[in-house]
Amino acid sequence: MFKKELKILAENGMERRIEDRSCLNLPLSRMIRLDKTDYINFSSNDYLGLSGRTELINAAKDCMDSCGFGSGASRLLSGGTEIHAELEKRIARYKGTESAVIFNSGYAANISALPALASEGDLIISDELNHASIIDGCRMSRAETAIYKHCYVDEIEKLLSRKTRGKKIVVTDSIFSMDGDIAPIHTINELCIHYGAMLYIDDAHATGVIGAGKGSLHHFGIKPSDHIIQMGTLSKALGAVGAFIAADADTIKFLTNSSRGLIFSTALPACAAAASIAAFNIIENEPCLIEALWENREIIYAGINKLGLNTFGSQSPIIPVETGDINSTMFHSKSLMHMGIYAPAIRPPSVKTPRIRITATASHIKEDIVKLLNALETITKS
Ligand SMILES: Cc1ncc(COP(=O)(O)O)c(C=O)c1O
């Protein structure tokens, strides 16, 4: 089956393969072992190196001792525990909202919440570079979806000024996962207030990274408000798994009653929630981690720019590097691997322009960064 389709993918250099790493106690945010070889990992979203911290591991282990592993049912049946509830309270406090609800993944949160928030007759206004889970969530909602040019606020305003039967919702990533730039949330929020629209922000890469870790609203000095819905993941800088939506109490109550991915899916294991609580403790007690992340990001970003390479307007620890067409991008990625660096190629359809996507983390040591920059210089000059 699918031989023809697979042949086309291979011929166009578009075939994707799962490369599973060895689990050998390596700090994932810094090193990766693939096929018995160790590489410096510049492809992890474990921005603060929390996934390997003993606090998370012990919290999960302790919780498993009392709660078991699987949760056994949907949250709305018997799958939830007091640990799930504690995590939701913690998230709401952290994000400054009245309430929060957790989902099994960021993907599940977006494809569940967006169809709950918008339906036929409503208008979703969505950035062209939003994450695939947002695109899918918009499609599943059956609302009209208008796509605007990346971060182009004039177009958002034009769409907001349209007459519609139902609600209007502007949806945007805060930090874009493949370009690493930051959406002009402040201006978008002003427009939403002016036109009476809702604002749905995907803080997957902003949580634990900007706004002292609290995400994009804090970064832009915007107070949470009833028209703003903040989605975030627990799987990236938090080093755990799952996601959340934080908003006013009625919105969360409504989402609990209408998000299909919450109602019709087995709850996140309690041990995962316990690990996330431990992660929030670390982020709040160790601001030096976010400082280290940004220090590393600045060194990598400056070094790549010095080489004259295009970084697509990156403003975050996600630093994409333009590397030409698909073949040239594959060559870059393979050459980096030969030099001990893991930074996979990102190709269409994930992005329009092929690139190497480099992510800085707090765990990288200065020697890792020097190795990366030297390798990029060697490849660029070859
Ligand atoms: C912007 C954005 N939203 C949502 C997700 C999905 O999150 P998760 O990996 O927890 O499913 C991702 C993950 O890649 C993402 O980058």
XYZ file of C-alpha atoms in Angstrom, residues 309 312 321-330 332 346-348 352-356:
21
model
C 22.931 33.782 7.407
C 13.890 34.757 9.445
C 18.612 29.368 9.493
C 17.920 29.675 5.770
C 19.833 26.968 3.927
C 18.596 27.087 0.316
C 16.479 24.452 -1.389
C 15.493 21.071 0.052
C 18.669 19.312 -1.153
C 20.928 22.016 0.224
C 19.028 22.017 3.531
C 19.397 18.235 3.807
C 23.426 21.230 5.849
C 12.570 21.483 8.347
C 10.982 21.183 4.925
C 7.691 21.898 3.208
C 7.302 27.289 2.898
C 11.082 27.888 2.856
C 13.334 24.970 3.891
C 15.551 25.678 6.883
C 17.586 24.303 9.748
